Coordinates of C-alpha atoms in Angstrom, one line a residue:
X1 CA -183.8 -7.1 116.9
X2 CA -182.0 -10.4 117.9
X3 CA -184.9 -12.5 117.6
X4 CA -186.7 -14.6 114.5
X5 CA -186.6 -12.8 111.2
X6 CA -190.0 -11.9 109.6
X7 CA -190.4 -12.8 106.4
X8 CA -190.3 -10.0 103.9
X9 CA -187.1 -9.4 105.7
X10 CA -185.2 -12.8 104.9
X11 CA -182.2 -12.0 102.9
X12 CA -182.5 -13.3 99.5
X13 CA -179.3 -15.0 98.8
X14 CA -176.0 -13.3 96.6
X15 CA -176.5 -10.5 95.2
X16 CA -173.0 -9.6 93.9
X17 CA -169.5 -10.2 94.2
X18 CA -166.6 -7.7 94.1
X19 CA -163.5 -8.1 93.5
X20 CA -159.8 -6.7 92.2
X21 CA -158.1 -6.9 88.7
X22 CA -155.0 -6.1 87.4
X23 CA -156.4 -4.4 84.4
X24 CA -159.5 -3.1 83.4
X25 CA -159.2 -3.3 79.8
X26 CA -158.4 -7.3 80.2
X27 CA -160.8 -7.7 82.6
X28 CA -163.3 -5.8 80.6
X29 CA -162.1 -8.4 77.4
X30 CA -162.0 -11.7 79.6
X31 CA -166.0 -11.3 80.8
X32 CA -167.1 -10.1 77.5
X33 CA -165.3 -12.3 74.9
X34 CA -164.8 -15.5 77.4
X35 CA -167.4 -15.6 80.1
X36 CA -170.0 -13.9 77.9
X37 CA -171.4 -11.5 80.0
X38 CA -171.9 -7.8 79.3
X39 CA -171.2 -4.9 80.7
X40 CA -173.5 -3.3 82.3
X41 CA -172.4 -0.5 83.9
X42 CA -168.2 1.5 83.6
X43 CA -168.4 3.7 86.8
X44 CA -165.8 4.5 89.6
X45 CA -164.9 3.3 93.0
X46 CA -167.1 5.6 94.9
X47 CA -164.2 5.6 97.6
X48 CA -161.7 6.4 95.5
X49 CA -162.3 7.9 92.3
X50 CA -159.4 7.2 90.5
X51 CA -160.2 3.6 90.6
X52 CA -162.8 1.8 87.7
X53 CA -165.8 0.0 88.8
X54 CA -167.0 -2.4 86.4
X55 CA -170.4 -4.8 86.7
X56 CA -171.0 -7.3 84.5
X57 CA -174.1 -9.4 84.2
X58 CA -176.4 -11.1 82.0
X59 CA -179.0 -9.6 79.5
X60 CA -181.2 -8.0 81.9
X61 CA -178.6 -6.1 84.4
X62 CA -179.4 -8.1 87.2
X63 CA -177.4 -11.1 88.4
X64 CA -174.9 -12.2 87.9
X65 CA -173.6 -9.1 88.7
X66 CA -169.6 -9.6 89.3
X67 CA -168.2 -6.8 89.7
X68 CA -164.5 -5.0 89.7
X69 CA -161.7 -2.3 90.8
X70 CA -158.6 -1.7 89.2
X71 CA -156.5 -0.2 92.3
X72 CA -153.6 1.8 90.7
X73 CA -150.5 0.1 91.7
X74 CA -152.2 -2.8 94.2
X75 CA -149.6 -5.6 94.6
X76 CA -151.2 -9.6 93.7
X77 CA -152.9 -10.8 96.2
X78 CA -152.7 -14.3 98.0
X79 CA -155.8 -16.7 98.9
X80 CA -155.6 -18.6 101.8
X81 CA -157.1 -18.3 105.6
X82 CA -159.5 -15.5 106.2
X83 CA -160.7 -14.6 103.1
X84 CA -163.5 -14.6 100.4
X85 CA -161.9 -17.5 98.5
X86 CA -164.2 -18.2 95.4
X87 CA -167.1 -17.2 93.6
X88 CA -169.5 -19.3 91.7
X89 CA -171.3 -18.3 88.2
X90 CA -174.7 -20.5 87.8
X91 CA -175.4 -22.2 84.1
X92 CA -178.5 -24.2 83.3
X93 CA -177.9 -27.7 83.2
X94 CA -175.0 -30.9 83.6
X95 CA -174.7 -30.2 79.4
X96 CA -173.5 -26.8 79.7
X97 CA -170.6 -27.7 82.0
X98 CA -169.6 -29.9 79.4
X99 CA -169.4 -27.4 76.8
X100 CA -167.6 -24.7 79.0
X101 CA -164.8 -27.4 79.6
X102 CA -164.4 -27.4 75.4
X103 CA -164.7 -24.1 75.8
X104 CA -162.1 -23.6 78.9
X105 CA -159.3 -25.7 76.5
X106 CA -160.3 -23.8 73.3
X107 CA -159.6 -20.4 75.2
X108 CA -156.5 -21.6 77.4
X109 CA -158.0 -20.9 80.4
X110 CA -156.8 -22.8 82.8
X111 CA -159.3 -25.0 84.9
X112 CA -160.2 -28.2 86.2
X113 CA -162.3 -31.2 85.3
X114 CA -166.2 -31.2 86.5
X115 CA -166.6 -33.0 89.6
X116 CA -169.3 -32.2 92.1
X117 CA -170.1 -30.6 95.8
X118 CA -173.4 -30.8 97.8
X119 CA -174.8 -32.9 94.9
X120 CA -174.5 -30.3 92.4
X121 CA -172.5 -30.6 89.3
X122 CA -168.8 -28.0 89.3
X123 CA -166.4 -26.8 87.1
X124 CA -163.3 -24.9 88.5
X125 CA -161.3 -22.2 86.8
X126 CA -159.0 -19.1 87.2
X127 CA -158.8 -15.9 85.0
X128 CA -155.4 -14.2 84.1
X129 CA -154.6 -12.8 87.5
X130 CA -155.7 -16.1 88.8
X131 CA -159.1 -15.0 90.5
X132 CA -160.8 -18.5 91.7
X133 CA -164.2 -19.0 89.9
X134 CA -166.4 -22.1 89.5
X135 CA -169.4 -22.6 87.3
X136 CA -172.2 -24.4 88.7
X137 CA -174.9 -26.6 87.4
X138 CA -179.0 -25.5 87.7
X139 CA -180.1 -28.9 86.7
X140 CA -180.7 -30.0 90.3
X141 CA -181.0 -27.0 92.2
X142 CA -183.6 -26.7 94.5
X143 CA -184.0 -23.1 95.1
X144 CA -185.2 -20.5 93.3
X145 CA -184.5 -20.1 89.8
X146 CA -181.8 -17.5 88.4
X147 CA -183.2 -13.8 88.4
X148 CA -181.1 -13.2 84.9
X149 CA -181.0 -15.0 81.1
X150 CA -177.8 -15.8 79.3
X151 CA -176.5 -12.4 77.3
X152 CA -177.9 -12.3 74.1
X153 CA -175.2 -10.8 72.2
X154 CA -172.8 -13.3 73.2
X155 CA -170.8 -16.0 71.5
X156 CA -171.9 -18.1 73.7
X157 CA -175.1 -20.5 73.2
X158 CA -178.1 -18.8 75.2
X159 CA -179.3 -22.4 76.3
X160 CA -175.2 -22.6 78.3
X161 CA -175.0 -19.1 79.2
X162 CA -173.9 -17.4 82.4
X163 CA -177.5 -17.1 84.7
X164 CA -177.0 -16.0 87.4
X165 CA -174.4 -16.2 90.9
X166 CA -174.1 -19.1 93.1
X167 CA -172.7 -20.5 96.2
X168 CA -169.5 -17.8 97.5
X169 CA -166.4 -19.5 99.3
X170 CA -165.5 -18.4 102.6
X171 CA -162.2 -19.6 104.3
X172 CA -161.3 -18.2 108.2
X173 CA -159.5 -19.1 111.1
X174 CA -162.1 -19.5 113.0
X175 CA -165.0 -21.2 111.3
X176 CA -167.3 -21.5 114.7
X177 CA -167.7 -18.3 115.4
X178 CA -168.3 -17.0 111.9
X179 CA -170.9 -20.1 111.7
X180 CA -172.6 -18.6 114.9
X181 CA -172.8 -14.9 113.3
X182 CA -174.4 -16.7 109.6
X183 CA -176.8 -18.3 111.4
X184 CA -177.9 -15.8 114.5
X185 CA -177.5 -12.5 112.8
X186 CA -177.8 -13.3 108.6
X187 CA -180.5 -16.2 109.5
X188 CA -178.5 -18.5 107.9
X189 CA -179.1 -22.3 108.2
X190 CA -176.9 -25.2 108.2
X191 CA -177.7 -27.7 104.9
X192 CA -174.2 -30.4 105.5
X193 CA -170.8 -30.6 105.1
X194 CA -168.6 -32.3 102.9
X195 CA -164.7 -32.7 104.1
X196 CA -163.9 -29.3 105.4
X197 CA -166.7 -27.2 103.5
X198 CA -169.8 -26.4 105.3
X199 CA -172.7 -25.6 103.2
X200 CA -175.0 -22.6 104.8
X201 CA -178.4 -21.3 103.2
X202 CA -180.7 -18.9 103.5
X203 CA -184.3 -18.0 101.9
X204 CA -185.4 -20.7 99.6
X205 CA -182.0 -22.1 99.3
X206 CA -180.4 -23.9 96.6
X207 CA -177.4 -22.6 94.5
X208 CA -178.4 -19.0 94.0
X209 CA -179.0 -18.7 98.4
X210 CA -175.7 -20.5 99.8
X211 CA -172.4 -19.9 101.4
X212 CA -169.8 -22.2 101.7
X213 CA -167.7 -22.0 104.6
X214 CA -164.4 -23.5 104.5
X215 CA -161.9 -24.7 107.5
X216 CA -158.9 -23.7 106.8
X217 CA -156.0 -26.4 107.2
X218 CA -153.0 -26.3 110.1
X219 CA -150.5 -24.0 109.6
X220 CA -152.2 -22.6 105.9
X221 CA -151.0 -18.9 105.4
X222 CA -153.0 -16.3 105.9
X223 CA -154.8 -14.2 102.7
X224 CA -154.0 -10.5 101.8
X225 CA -155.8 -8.6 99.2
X226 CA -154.7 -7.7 96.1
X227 CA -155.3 -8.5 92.6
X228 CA -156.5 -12.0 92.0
X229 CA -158.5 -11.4 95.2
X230 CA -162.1 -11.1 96.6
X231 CA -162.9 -7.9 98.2
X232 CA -166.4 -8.5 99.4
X233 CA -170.0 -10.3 99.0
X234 CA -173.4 -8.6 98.9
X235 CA -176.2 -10.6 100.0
X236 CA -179.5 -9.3 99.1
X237 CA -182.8 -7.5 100.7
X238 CA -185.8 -5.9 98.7
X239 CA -185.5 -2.4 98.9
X240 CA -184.5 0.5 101.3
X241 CA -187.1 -0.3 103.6
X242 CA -186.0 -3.6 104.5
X243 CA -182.6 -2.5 104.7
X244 CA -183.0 -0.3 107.0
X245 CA -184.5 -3.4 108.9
X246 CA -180.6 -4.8 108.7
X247 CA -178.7 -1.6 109.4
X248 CA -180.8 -2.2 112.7
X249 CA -180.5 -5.4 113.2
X250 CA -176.6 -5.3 112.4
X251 CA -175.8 -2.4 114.7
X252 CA -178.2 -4.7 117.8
X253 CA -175.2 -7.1 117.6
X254 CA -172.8 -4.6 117.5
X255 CA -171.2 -5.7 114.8
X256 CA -168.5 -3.2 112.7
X257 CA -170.3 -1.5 110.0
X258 CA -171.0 1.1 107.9
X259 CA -174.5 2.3 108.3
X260 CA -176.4 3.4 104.9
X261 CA -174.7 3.6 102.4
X262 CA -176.4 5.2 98.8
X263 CA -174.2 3.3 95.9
X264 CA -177.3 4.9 93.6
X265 CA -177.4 1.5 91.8
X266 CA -178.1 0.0 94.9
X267 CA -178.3 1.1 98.5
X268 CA -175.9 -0.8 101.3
X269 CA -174.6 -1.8 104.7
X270 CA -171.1 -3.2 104.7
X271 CA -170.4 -5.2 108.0
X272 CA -167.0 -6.9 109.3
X273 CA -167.6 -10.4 109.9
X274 CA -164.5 -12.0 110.2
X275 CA -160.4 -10.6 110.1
X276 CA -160.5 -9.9 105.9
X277 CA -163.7 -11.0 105.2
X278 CA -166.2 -8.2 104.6
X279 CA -169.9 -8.2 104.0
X280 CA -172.8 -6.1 102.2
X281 CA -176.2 -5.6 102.6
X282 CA -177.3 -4.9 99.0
X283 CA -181.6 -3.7 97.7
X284 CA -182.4 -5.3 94.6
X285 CA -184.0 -2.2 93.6
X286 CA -182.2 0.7 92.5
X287 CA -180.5 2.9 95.1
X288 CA -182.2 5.4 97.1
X289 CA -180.6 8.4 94.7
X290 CA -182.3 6.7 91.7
X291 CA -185.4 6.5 93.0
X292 CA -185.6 10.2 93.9
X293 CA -184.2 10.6 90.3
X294 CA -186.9 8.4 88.5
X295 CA -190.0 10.1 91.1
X296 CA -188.4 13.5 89.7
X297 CA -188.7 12.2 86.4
X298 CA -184.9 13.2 85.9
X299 CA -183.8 9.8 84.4
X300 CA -184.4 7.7 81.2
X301 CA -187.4 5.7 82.9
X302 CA -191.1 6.7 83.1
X303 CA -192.0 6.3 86.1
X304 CA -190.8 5.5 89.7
X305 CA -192.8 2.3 89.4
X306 CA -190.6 1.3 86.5
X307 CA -188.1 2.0 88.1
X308 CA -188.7 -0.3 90.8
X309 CA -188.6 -3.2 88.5
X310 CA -185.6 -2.2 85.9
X311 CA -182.3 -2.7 87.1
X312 CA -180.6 0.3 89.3
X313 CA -177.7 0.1 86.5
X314 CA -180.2 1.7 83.5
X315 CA -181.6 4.9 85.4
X316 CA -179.1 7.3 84.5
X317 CA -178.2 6.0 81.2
X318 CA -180.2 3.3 78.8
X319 CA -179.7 -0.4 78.8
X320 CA -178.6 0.9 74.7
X321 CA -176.0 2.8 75.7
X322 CA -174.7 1.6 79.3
X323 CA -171.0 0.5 79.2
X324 CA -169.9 2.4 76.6
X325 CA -168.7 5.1 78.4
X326 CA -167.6 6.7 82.0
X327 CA -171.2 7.1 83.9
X328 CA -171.1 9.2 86.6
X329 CA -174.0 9.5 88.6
X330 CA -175.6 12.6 89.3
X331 CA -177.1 11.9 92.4
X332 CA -173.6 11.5 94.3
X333 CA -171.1 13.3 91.6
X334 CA -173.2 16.8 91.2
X335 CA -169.5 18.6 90.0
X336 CA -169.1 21.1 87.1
X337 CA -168.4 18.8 83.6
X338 CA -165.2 20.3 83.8
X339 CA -164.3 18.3 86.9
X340 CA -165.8 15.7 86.0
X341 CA -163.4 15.4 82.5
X342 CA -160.6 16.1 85.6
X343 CA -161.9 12.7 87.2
X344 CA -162.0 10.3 83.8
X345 CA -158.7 12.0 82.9
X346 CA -157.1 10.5 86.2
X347 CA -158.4 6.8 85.2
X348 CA -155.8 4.5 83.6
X349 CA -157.0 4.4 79.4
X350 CA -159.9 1.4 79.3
X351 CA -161.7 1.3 75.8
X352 CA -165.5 -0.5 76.1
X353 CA -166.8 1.2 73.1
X354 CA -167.6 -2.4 71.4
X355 CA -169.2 -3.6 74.7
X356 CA -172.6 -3.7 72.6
X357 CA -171.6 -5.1 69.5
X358 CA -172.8 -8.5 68.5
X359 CA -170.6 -11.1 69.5
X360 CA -172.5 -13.7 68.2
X361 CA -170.6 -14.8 65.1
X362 CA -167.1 -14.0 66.4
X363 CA -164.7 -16.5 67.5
X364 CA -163.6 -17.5 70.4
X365 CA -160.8 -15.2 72.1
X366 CA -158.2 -16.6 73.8
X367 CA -156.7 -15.7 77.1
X368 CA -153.4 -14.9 75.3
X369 CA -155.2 -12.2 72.9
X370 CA -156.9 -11.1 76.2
X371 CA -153.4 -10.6 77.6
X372 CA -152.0 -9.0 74.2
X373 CA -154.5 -6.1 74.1
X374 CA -153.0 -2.8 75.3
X375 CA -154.6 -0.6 78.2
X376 CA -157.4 1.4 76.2
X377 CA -156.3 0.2 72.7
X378 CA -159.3 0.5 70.3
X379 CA -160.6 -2.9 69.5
X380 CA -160.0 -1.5 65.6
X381 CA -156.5 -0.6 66.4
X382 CA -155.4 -3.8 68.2
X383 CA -157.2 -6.2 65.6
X384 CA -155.1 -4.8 63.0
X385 CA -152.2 -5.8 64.9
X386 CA -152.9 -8.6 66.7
X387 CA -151.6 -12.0 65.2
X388 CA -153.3 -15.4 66.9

C-alpha cells in the first residue's frame, strides 16, 4: 500500500472545509446575505448532538461546501503554529475580485487589497469572529474547472459568484515532516514556493487541487481551537470503494485515524497529520447510508443511479426544501419523533426559514445587521426592528 497510486484512486483535491462559529444564526446570515452562498443542508454534529452543522455551497450542493459547528460555550480561538490557518473560496475571473473589494467596503467586512500568490490573483478577508478567508481568481487556473455555479438566488452577480473551494492554509512546526506525509502518503506534489509558503498539488492541480503549507516564524505562538478557527479539511475520493482504498492505505503508514466513518452525506476517514491539524477523506458521492436509502427507494430520488450523481445533501430531503429546517438523517438517527423534538429542543434558537427566498433584489447586508440579529429571531420579526 506504500507504493505509486493508481489512478482512479488519486485524491481529487478539497472537498470541504469545516470550521467553528460563534453563532449559527450570524453565521447562517453572513454566508447567505454576504458571501452568497446557500444553505444546503441545517443538520447536527454527529459527535455531539447538541451542536449545529451547517454546509453551505453554491446552486448545485456540491462545492464549495464550507461547512460549520456552533460548540455551546467554546472560548475564541487563536491562529498561529500548527493549525489549518485559512481557507480559500474560488470566483471566475481577475473582474470579480474587483467587485468583491466594492463589495467587502459596502458590507464592512474587513479585508485587504488584491495582491497575488503562485501567480494567481487574491483577496483576503475575515468574518465577524475573525475566521481567515481569501477569494481566489479562476482566470488563470490550470486545473480543473469548479464542480459548482454561483447561487442563483443570490444578490450577488452569477458571472462573480462563489464557484467553488480553493487552495487551504496549513501552518506547523515542523513543515518537513508534514511535507514528507503530503507527498508519500496523500500523493501530493511540490509546485514552488514563495517566501515561507510552499505550494503542494495533487490530481490535475490548479486552485481547486492545492495545499499551501506555511513555515511558521521563530518564537510564533502556537494555535488553539475555538471560534474563529479551522477544525479540519476533507480532501476528496470518488466513492466508498475508493475510500476504502485510503482507509488502507492510511492505516499501512500507521497513521492516527478513524477508520470508516458513514456521515450519510458523505462517507470518511479522518487522519492526524500534524499536532492540531486534522484531515478527512471525504466520497463525492453521497454516503454509504444514502445510497442504501436511494437503492431502497426510501428517499426523494428515483433511483440509486441518480443518486450517484445528485449531491449526498438532497437524499433525505429535496434541493426545494433543504435548509429550512433541522434534517436528521434516518440512516444514523432511527429514534422515536419524540426524541428527536428532545434533540432540536437542546440546539441554541437558529431561524433559516428564508434560506430559499430570492435574494436577488435585496440590498446588501452589512456585517453590523449580521451582528444585530438575535439567536433565532424571525427574519420578519428582526426587520421590523432593525434600523441601518
Amino acid at each position: 500500500m506504500t507504493g505509486t497510486i493508481e489512478k482512479p484512486y488519486i485524491l481529487a483535491g478539497v472537498h470541504h472545509v469545516t470550521a467553528i462559529t460563534s453563532s449559527a444564526q450570524k453565521n447562517y446570515d453572513f454566508f447567505t446575505n454576504i458571501l452568497g452562498l446557500r444553505l444546503a443542508k441545517l443538520t447536527v454534529n454527529q459527535d455531539d448532538y447538541e451542536t449545529y452543522h451547517l454546509y453551505f455551497t453554491g446552486e448545485d450542493g456540491k462545492s464549495p461546501n464550507m461547512t460549520f459547528f456552533d460548540f455551546k460555550n467554546a472560548p475564541q480561538g487563536m491562529h498561529g503554529v500548527n493549525s489549518i490557518e485559512r481557507v480559500s473560496f474560488r470566483v471566475a475571473t481577475d473582474a470579480s475580485l474587483t467587485y468583491w473589494l466594492d463589495r467587502f467596503e459596502h458590507a464592512h467586512v474587513k479585508h485587504a487589497t488584491i495582491s497575488s500568490k503562485f501567480g494567481q490573483k487574491t483577496l483576503e478577508f475575515e468574518d465577524f469572529d475573525g475566521q481567515k478567508y481569501q477569494l481566489i481568481s479562476d482566470e488563470k487556473n490550470t486545473g480543473d474547472v469548479a464542480l459548482d455555479r454561483s447561487w442563483l438566488l443570490s444578490n450577488v452577480p452569477e458571472e462573480h459568484g462563489i464557484i467553488g473551494l480553493g487552495p487551504v492554509f496549513v501552518k506547523v512546526a515542523d513543515a518537513e515532516q508534514l511535507r514528507t506525509i503530503m507527498e508519500n502518503v496523500f500523493g501530493f506534489h511540490y509546485a514552488g514556493h514563495e517566501n515561507q509558503m510552499h505550494l503542494f498539488e495533487v490530481a490535475n492541480g490548479g486552485n481547486g487541487a492545492a495545499l499551501i503549507l506555511e513555515e511558521a516564524n521563530e518564537n510564533e505562538a502556537y494555535a488553539y481551537q475555538g471560534f474563529g478557527t479551522i477544525h479540519h479539511l476533507a480532501l476528496g475520493t470518488a466513492n466508498p470503494e475508493t475510500l476504502h482504498y485510503w482507509i488502507e492505505r492510511i492505516r499501512s503508514f500507521r497513521l492516527p485515524n478513524s477508520g470508516l466513518v458513514d456521515l450519510f452525506y458523505f462517507s470518511s476517514e479522518y487522519v492526524r497529520v500534524a499536532p492540531g491539524v486534522l484531515f478527512e477523506i471525504a466520497t463525492f458521492t453521497p454516503g454509504i447510508g444514502a445510497l442504501e436509502m436511494a437503492e431502497a427507494k426510501e428517499g426523494v430520488v428515483d433511483s440509486y443511479e441518480e443518486a450517484l450523481m445528485t449531491s449526498g445533501f438532497w437524499i433525505d430531503e429535496s434541493k426545494e426544501e433543504a435548509g429550512k429546517n433541522l434534517s436528521l438523517p434516518a440512516h444514523l438517527f432511527p429514534a422515536e419523533e419524540a426524541e428527536k423534538a428532545r434533540l432540536a429542543s437542546s440546539l441554541r434558537p437558529l431561524d433559516t426559514k428564508d434560506t430559499l427566498r430570492d435574494r436577488s433584489q435585496d440590498k446588501l447586508w452589512t456585517q453590523e445587521k449580521v451582528l444585530e440579529r438575535m439567536e433565532g429571531e424571525s427574519l420578519a420579526a428582526f426587520e421590523a426592528r432593525y434600523v441601518e
